[in-house]
Short mmCIF file of C-alpha atoms in Angstrom, two decimals:
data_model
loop_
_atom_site.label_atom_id
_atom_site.label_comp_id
_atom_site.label_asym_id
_atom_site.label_seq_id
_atom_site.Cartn_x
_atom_site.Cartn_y
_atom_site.Cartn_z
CA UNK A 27 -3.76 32.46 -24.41
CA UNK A 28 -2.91 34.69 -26.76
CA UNK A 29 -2.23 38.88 -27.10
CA UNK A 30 -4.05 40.50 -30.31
CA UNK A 31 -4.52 44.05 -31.57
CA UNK A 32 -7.50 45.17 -32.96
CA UNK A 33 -7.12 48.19 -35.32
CA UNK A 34 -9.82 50.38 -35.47
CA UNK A 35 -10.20 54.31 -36.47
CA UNK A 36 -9.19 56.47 -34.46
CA UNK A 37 -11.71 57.12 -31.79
CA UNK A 38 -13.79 54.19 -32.29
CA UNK A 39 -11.54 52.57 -29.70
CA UNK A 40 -14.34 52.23 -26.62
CA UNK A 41 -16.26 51.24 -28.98
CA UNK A 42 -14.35 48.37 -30.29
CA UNK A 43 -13.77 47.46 -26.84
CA UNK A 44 -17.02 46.84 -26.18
CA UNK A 45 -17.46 45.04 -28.68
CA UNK A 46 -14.46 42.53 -27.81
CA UNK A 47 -15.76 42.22 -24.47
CA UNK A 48 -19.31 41.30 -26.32
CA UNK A 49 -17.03 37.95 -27.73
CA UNK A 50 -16.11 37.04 -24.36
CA UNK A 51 -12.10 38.76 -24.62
CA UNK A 52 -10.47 40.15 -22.25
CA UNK A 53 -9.24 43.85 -22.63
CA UNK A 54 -5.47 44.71 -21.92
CA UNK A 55 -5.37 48.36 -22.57
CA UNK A 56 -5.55 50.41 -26.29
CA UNK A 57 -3.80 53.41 -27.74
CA UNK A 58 -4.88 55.66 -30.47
CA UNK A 59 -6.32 53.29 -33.53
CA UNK A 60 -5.52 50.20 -31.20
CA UNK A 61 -7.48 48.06 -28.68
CA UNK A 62 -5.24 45.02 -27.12
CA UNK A 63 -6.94 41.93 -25.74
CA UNK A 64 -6.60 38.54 -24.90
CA UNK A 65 -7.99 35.27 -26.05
CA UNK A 66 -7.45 31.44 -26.67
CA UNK A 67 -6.75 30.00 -30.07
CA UNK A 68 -10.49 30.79 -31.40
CA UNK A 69 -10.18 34.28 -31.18
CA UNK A 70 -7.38 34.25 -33.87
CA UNK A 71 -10.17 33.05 -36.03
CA UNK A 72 -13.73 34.40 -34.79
CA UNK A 73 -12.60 38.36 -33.95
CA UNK A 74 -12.33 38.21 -37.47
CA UNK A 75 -15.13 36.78 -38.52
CA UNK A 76 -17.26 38.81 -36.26
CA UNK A 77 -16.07 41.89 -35.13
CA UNK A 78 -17.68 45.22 -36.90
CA UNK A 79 -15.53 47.93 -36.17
CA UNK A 80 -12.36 46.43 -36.36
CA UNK A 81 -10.09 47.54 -39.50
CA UNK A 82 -7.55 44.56 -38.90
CA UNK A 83 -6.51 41.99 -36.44
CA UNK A 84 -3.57 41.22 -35.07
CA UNK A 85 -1.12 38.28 -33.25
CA UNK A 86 1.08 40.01 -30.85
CA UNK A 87 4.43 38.04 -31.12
CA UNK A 88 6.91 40.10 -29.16
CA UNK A 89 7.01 43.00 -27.12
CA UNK A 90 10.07 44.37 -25.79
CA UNK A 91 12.53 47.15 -24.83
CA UNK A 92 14.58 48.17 -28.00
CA UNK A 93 16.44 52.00 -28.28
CA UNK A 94 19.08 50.66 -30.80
CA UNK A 95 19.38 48.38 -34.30
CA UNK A 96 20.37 45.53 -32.17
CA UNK A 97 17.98 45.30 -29.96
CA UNK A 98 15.72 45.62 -32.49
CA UNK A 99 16.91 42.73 -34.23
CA UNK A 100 17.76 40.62 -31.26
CA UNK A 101 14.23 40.57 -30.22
CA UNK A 102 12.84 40.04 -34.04
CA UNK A 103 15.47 36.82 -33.99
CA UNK A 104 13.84 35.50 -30.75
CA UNK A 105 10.39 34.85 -32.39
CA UNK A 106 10.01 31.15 -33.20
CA UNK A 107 9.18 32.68 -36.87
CA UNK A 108 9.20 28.68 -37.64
CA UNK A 109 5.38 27.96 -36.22
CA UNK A 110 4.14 31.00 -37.40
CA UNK A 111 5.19 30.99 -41.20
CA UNK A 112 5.39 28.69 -43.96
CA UNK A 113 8.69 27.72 -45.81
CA UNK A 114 7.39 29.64 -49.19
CA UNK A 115 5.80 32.07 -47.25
CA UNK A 116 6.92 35.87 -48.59
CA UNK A 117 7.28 38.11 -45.78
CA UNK A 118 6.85 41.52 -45.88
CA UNK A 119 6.89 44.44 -43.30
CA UNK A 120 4.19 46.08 -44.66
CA UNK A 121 3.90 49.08 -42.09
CA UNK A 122 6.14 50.74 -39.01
CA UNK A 123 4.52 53.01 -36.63
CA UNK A 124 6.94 54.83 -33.86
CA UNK A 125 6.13 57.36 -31.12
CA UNK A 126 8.77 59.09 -28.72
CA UNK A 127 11.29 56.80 -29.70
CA UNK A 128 14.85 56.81 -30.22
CA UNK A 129 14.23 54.25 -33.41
CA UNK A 130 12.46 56.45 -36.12
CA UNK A 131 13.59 55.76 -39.13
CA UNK A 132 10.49 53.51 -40.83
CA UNK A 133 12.51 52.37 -43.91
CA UNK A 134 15.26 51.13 -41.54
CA UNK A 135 13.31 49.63 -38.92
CA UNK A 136 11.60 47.40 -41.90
CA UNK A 137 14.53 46.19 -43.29
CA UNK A 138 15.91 45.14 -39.72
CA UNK A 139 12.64 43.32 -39.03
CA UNK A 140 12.80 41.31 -42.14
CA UNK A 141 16.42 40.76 -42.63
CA UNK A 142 15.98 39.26 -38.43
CA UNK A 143 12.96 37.07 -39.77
CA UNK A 144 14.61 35.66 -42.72
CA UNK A 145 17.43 35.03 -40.76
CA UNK A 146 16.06 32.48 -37.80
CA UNK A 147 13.89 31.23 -40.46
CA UNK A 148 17.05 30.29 -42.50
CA UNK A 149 18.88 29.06 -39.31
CA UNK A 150 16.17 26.86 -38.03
CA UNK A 151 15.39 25.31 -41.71
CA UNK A 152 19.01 25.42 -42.85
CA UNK A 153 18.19 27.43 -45.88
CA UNK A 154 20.63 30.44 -47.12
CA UNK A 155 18.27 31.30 -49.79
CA UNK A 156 14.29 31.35 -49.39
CA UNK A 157 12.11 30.82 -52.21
CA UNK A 158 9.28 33.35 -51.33
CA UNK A 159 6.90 31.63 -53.88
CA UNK A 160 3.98 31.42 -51.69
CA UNK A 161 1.38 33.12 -49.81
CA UNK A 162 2.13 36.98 -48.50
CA UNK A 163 2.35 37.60 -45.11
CA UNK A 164 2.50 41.21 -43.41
CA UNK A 165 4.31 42.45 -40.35
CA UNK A 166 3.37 45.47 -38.19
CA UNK A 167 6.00 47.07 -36.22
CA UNK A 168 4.68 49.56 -33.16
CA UNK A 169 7.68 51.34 -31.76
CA UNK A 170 6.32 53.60 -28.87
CA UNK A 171 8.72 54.84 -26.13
CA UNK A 172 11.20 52.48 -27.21
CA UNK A 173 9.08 49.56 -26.96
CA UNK A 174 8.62 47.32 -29.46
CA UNK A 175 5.36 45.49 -30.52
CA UNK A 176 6.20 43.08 -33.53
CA UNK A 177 2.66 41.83 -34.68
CA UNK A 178 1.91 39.29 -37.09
CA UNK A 179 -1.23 40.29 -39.66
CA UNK A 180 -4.16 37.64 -39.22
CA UNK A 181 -6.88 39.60 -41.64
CA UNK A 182 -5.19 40.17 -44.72
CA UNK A 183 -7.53 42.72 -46.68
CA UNK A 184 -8.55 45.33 -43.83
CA UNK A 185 -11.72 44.21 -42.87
CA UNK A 186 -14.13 46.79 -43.89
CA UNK A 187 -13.93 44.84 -47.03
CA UNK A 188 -17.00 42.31 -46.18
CA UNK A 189 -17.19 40.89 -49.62
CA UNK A 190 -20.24 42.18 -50.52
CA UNK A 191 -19.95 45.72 -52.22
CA UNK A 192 -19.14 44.71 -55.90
CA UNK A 193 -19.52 48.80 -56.64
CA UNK A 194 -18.69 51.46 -53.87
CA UNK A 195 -19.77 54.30 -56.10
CA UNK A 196 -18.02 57.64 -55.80
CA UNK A 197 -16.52 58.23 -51.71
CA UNK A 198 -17.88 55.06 -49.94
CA UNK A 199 -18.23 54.83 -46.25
CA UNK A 200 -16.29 52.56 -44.70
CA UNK A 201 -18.44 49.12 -43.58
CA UNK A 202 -16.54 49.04 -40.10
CA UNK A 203 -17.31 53.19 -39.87
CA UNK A 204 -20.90 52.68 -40.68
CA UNK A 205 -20.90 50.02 -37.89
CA UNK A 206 -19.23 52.30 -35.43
CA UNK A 207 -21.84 55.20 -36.37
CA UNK A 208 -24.28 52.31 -35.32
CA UNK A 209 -22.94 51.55 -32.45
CA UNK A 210 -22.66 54.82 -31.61
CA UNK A 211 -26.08 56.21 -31.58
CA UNK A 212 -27.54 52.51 -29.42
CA UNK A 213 -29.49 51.69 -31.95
CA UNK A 214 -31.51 48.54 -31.84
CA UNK A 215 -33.64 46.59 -34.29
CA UNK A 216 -36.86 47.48 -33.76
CA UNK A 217 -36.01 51.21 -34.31
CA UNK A 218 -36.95 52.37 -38.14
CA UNK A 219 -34.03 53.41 -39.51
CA UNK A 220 -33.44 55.32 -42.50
CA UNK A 221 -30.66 56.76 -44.76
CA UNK A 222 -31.68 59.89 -46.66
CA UNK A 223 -27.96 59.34 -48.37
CA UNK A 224 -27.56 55.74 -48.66
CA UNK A 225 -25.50 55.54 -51.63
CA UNK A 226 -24.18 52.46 -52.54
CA UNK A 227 -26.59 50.98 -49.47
CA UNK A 228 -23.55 50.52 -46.29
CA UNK A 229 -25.30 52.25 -43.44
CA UNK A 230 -28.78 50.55 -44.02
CA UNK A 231 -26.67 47.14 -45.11
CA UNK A 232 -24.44 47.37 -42.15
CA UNK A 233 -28.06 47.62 -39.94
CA UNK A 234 -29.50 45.14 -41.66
CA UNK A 235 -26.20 42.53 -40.65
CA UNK A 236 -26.36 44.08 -37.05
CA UNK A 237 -29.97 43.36 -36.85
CA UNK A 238 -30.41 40.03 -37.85
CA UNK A 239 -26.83 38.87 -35.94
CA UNK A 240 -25.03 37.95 -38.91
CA UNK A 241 -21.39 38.21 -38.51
CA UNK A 242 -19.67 40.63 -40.58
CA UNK A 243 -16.90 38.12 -42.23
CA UNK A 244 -19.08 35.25 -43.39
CA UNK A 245 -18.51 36.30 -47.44
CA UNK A 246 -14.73 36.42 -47.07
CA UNK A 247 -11.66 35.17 -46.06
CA UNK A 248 -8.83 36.01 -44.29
CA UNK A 249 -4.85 35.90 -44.31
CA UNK A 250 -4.63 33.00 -40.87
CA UNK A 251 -6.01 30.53 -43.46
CA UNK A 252 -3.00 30.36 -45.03
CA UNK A 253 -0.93 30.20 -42.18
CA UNK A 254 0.39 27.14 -40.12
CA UNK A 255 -1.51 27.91 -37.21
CA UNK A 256 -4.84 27.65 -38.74
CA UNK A 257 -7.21 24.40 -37.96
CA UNK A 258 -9.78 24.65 -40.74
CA UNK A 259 -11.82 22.23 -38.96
CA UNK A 260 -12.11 24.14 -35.74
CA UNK A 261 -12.78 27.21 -38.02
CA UNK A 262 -15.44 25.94 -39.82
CA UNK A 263 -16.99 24.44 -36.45
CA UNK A 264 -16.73 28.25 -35.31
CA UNK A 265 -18.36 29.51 -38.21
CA UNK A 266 -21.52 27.46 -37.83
CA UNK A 267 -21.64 28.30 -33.65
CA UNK A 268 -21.68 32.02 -35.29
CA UNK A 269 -24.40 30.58 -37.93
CA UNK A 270 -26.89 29.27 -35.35
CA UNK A 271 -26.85 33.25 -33.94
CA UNK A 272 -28.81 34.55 -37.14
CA UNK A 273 -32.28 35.79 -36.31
CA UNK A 274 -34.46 35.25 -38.89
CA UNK A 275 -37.44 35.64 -36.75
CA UNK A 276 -37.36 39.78 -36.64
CA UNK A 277 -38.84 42.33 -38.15
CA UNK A 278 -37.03 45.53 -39.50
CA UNK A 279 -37.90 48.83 -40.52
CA UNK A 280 -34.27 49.16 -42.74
CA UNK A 281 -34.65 51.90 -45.69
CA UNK A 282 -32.40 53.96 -47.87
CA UNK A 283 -33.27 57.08 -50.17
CA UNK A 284 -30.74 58.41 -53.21
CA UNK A 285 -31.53 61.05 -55.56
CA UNK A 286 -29.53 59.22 -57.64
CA UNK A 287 -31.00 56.16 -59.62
CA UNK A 288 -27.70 54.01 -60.43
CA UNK A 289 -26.67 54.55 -56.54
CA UNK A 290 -30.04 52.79 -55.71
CA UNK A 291 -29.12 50.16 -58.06
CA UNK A 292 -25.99 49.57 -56.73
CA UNK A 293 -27.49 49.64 -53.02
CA UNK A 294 -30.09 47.04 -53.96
CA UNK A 295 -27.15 44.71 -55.74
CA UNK A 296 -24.84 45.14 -52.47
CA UNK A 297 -27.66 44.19 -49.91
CA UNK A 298 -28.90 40.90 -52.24
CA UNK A 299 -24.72 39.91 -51.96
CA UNK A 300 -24.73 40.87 -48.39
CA UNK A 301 -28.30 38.63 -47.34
CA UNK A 302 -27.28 36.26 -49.84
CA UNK A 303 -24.25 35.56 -48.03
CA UNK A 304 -26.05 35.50 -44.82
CA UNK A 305 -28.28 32.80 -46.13
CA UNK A 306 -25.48 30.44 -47.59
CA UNK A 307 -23.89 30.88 -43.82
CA UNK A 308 -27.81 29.03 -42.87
CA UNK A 309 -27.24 26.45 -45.68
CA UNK A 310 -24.19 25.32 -43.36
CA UNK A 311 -27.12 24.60 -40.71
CA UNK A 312 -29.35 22.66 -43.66
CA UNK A 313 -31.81 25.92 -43.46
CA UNK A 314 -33.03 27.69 -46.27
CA UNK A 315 -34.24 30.73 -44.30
CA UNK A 316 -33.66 34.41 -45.14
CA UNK A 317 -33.10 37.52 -43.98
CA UNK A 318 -35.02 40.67 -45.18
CA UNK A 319 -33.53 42.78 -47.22
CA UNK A 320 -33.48 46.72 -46.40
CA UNK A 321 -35.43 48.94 -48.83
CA UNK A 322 -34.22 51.00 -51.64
CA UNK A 323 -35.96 53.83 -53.73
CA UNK A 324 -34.95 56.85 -55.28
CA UNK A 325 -36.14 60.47 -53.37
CA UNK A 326 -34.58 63.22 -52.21
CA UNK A 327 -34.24 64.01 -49.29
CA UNK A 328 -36.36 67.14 -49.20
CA UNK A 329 -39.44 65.11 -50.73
CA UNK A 330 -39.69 62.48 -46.98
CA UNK A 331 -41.51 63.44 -44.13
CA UNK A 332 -41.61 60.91 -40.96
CA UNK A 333 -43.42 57.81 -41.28
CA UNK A 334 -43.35 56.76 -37.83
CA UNK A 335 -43.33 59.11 -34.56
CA UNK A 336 -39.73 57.86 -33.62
CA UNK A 337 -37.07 56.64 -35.52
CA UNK A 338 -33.31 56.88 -36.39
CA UNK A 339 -31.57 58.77 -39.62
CA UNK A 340 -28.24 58.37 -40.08
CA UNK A 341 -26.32 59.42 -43.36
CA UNK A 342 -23.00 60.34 -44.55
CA UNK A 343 -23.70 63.23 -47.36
CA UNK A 344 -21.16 64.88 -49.39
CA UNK A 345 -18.37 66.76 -47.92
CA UNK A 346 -17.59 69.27 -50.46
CA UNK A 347 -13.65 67.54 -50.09
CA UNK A 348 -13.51 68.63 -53.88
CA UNK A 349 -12.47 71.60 -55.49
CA UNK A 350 -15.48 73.88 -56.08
CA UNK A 351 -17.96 71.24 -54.37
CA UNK A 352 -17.55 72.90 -50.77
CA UNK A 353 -19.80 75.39 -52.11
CA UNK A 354 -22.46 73.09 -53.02
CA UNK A 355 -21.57 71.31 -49.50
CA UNK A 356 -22.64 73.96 -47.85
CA UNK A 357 -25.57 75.00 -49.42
CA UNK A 358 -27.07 71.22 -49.29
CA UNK A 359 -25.92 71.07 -45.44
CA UNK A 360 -28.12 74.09 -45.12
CA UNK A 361 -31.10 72.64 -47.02
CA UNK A 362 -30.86 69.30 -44.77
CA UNK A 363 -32.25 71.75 -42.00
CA UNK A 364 -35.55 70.14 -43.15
CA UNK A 365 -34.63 66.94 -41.64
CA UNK A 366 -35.31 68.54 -38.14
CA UNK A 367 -39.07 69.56 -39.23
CA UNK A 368 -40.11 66.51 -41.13
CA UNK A 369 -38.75 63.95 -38.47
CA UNK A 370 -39.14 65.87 -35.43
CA UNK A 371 -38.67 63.45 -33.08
CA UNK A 372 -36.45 61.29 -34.75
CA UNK A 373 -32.74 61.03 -33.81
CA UNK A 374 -30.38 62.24 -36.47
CA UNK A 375 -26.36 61.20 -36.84
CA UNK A 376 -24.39 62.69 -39.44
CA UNK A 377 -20.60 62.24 -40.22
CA UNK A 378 -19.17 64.91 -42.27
CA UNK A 379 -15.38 66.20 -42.59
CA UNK A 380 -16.73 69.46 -43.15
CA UNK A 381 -16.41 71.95 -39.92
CA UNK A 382 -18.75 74.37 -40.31
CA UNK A 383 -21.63 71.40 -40.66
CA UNK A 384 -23.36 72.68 -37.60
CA UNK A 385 -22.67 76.64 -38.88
CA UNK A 386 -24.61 75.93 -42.37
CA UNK A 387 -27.74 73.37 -40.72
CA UNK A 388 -28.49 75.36 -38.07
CA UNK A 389 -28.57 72.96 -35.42
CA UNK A 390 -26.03 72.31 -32.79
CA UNK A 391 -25.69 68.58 -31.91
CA UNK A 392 -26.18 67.39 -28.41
CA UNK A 393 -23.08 64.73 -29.06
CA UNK A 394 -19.57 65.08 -31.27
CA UNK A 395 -17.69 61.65 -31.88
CA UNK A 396 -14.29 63.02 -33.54
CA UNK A 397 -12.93 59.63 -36.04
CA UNK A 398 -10.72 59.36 -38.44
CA UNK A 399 -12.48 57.99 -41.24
CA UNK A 400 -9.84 56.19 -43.92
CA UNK A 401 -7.79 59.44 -44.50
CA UNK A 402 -10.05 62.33 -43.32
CA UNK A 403 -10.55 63.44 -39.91
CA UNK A 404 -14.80 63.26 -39.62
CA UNK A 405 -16.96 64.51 -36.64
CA UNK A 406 -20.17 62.26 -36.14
CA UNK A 407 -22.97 64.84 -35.31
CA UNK A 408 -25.55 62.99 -33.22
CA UNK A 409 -29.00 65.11 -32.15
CA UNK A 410 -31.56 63.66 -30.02
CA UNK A 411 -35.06 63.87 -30.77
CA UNK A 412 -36.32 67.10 -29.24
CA UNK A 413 -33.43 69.00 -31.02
CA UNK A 414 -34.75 72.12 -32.87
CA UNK A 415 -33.81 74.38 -35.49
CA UNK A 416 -32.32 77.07 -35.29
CA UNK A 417 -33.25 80.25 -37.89
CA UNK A 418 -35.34 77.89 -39.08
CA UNK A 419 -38.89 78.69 -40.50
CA UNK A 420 -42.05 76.71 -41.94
CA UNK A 421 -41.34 78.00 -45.03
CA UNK A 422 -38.51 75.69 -45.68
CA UNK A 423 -41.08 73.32 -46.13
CA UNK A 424 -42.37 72.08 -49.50
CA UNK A 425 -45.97 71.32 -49.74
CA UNK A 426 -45.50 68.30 -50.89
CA UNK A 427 -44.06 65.09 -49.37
CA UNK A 428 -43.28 61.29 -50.24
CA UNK A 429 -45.17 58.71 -47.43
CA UNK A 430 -44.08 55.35 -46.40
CA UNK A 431 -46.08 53.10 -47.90
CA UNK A 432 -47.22 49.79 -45.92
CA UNK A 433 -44.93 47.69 -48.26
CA UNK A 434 -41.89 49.26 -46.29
CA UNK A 435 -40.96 51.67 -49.58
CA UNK A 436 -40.47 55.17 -50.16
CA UNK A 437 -43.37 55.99 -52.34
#
């Protein structure tokens, strides 16, 4: 068996766990940004291929007391480096993170780590000089309370990067934030969901994968295929287990508004990649099946009105992070007070940076998730259906309104 780290944002870690515990791992305790588990060889491969809200995944290779340089170094030697790395492999510590410790210089405890690492790999293959020529391969150092976690990077791009977002646009949301904003608010399939922000598509694309069971990772790869360790065969016999899991048998209500024209064209083009690579996942099974794609149409926001009695919107609008757009922020938070009216007994989730969200809206949200979305620290807003408005009058309204039409579009 083996000890990983997931990385997630920070507060997403129940979450996460959950999830894990959804792939059959056992948990083994997290810390802020980090859920530890255990699993057998498979789970070096399939957490990440299918876990949603994970940022990266991790082999644990050592753990161990270490308050001085030596120690530190002593216990980097010990690894058996040898199984784990390849003998043009590059190695770099690409990140140190220390708590409470009496080790806390970051630039020093990297060069330890490495210079340890090059050194057993130079003693066991009786090499003074390595080439480096091939492959990179990271190293994560967690120092907390003098304990050292030396952890060997199995992902390689963090794993919000699916594959299938050619264009992001301007501020994308995370994929593995949208899932966790998902997760979040329990919503299943045969809820309608809608963006009234979708942007370049990743909320209603990220539903649309959740929906239909198709794990996150099938359009990319990851950095434990080009490590030792990895058994492409198994891997690919894991990949089709995952395959035979897409539904193709369900119906969705998916859907995504933009004011803007080119976002909606970028949302279509990143949900065709994103089904597309669902469907060459069912080619492995000799199936031509597909998935449905969510739906896409310019609106604003202002211009829907609910189209079902119950539902789900979710959205991640503008946070006014800019200089001179906070004022704009605002103002647009307090127009999205209309949301409340025109989908009265829908639930509504919103993740925003911006702290006086609930101030400008009006409303005051029955649930606050704090994360820490990329850089930012966010708060996901999440009001049940029988929320109301506060200062909030029918003359907000606009007389007109933009119906969903029986071909599942905004019209």
């Amino acid at each position: 068996m083996n000890n990983l780290v997931a990385l997630c944002a920070v507060g997403a870690e129940k979450t996460l766990g959950n999830e894990i515990k959804l792939l059959g791992y056992k948990l083994n305790g997290n810390a802020p940004g980090r859920v530890f588990f255990i699993g057998d060889n498979d789970a070096l491969f399939r957490a990440n291929l299918c876990l949603r809200t994970a940022d990266r995944v991790y082999l644990e290779l050592a753990r161990y007391h270490a308050e001085d340089f030596d120690q530190l170094f002593d216990g980097v030697y010990s690894v058996a480096w040898q199984d784990f790395l390849k003998k043009d492999s590059k190695v770099t510590v690409d990140k140190v993170r220390t708590y409470k410790s009496t080790l806390n210089s970051e630039h020093a405890i990297q060069g330890i780590v490495q210079k340890a690492i090059y050194k057993k790999l130079g003693d066991v293959w009786h090499m003074s000089t390595l080439p480096e020529s091939g492959e990179e391969t990271d190293i994560r150092v967690f120092i907390t309370e003098d304990e050292a976690q030396v952890c060997l990077d199995l992902s390689g791009l963090p794993l919000h990067k699916r594959g299938y977002r050619t264009d992001g646009g301007v501020a994308p949301l995370r994929e593995t934030t949208a899932s966790v904003m998902l997760q979040l608010m329990l919503w299943r399939r045969k809820t309608p969901l809608h963006d009234p922000f979708c942007g370049s598509g990743t909320l209603p694309i990220e539903a649309c994968l959740y929906a239909h069971n198709v794990a996150p990772g099938f359009g990319r790869r990851f950095a434990i295929e080009n490590l030792p360790i990895f058994n492409a065969n198994r891997a690919h016999e894991i990949k089709c287990a995952e395959a035979e899991k897409i539904r193709t048998d369900v119906e969705c209500r998916i859907t995504g508004t933009d004011i803007d024209p080119s976002a909606i064209q970028r949302a279509r083009l990143n949900a065709e990649h994103a089904c597309v690579m669902a469907g060459r996942a069912l080619q492995m099974l000799g199936s031509d099946a597909r998935i449905e794609r969510p739906d896409f149409d310019v609106s604003d926001f202002k211009d829907l009105h609910a189209p079902y009695e119950n539902g789900l919107i979710i959205c991640n609008p503008p946070y006014g992070e800019r200089l001179g757009e906070e004022e704009q922020a605002k103002e647009l938070y307090k127009e999205m007070s209309s949301l409340f009216t025109d989908f009265p007994k829908w639930e509504i989730g919103v993740i925003t940076s911006n702290k006086r969200f609930q101030e400008c809206i009006g409303h005051y949200a029955s649930t606050l998730k704090d994360l820490k979305a990329g850089n930012l620290d966010t708060t996901f807003y999440i009001y049940n259906g029988t929320e109301k408005a506060k200062n909030h009058s029918e003359n907000h309204r606009k007389p007109s309104r933009n119906k969903f039409n029986s071909n599942r579009g905004w019209k």
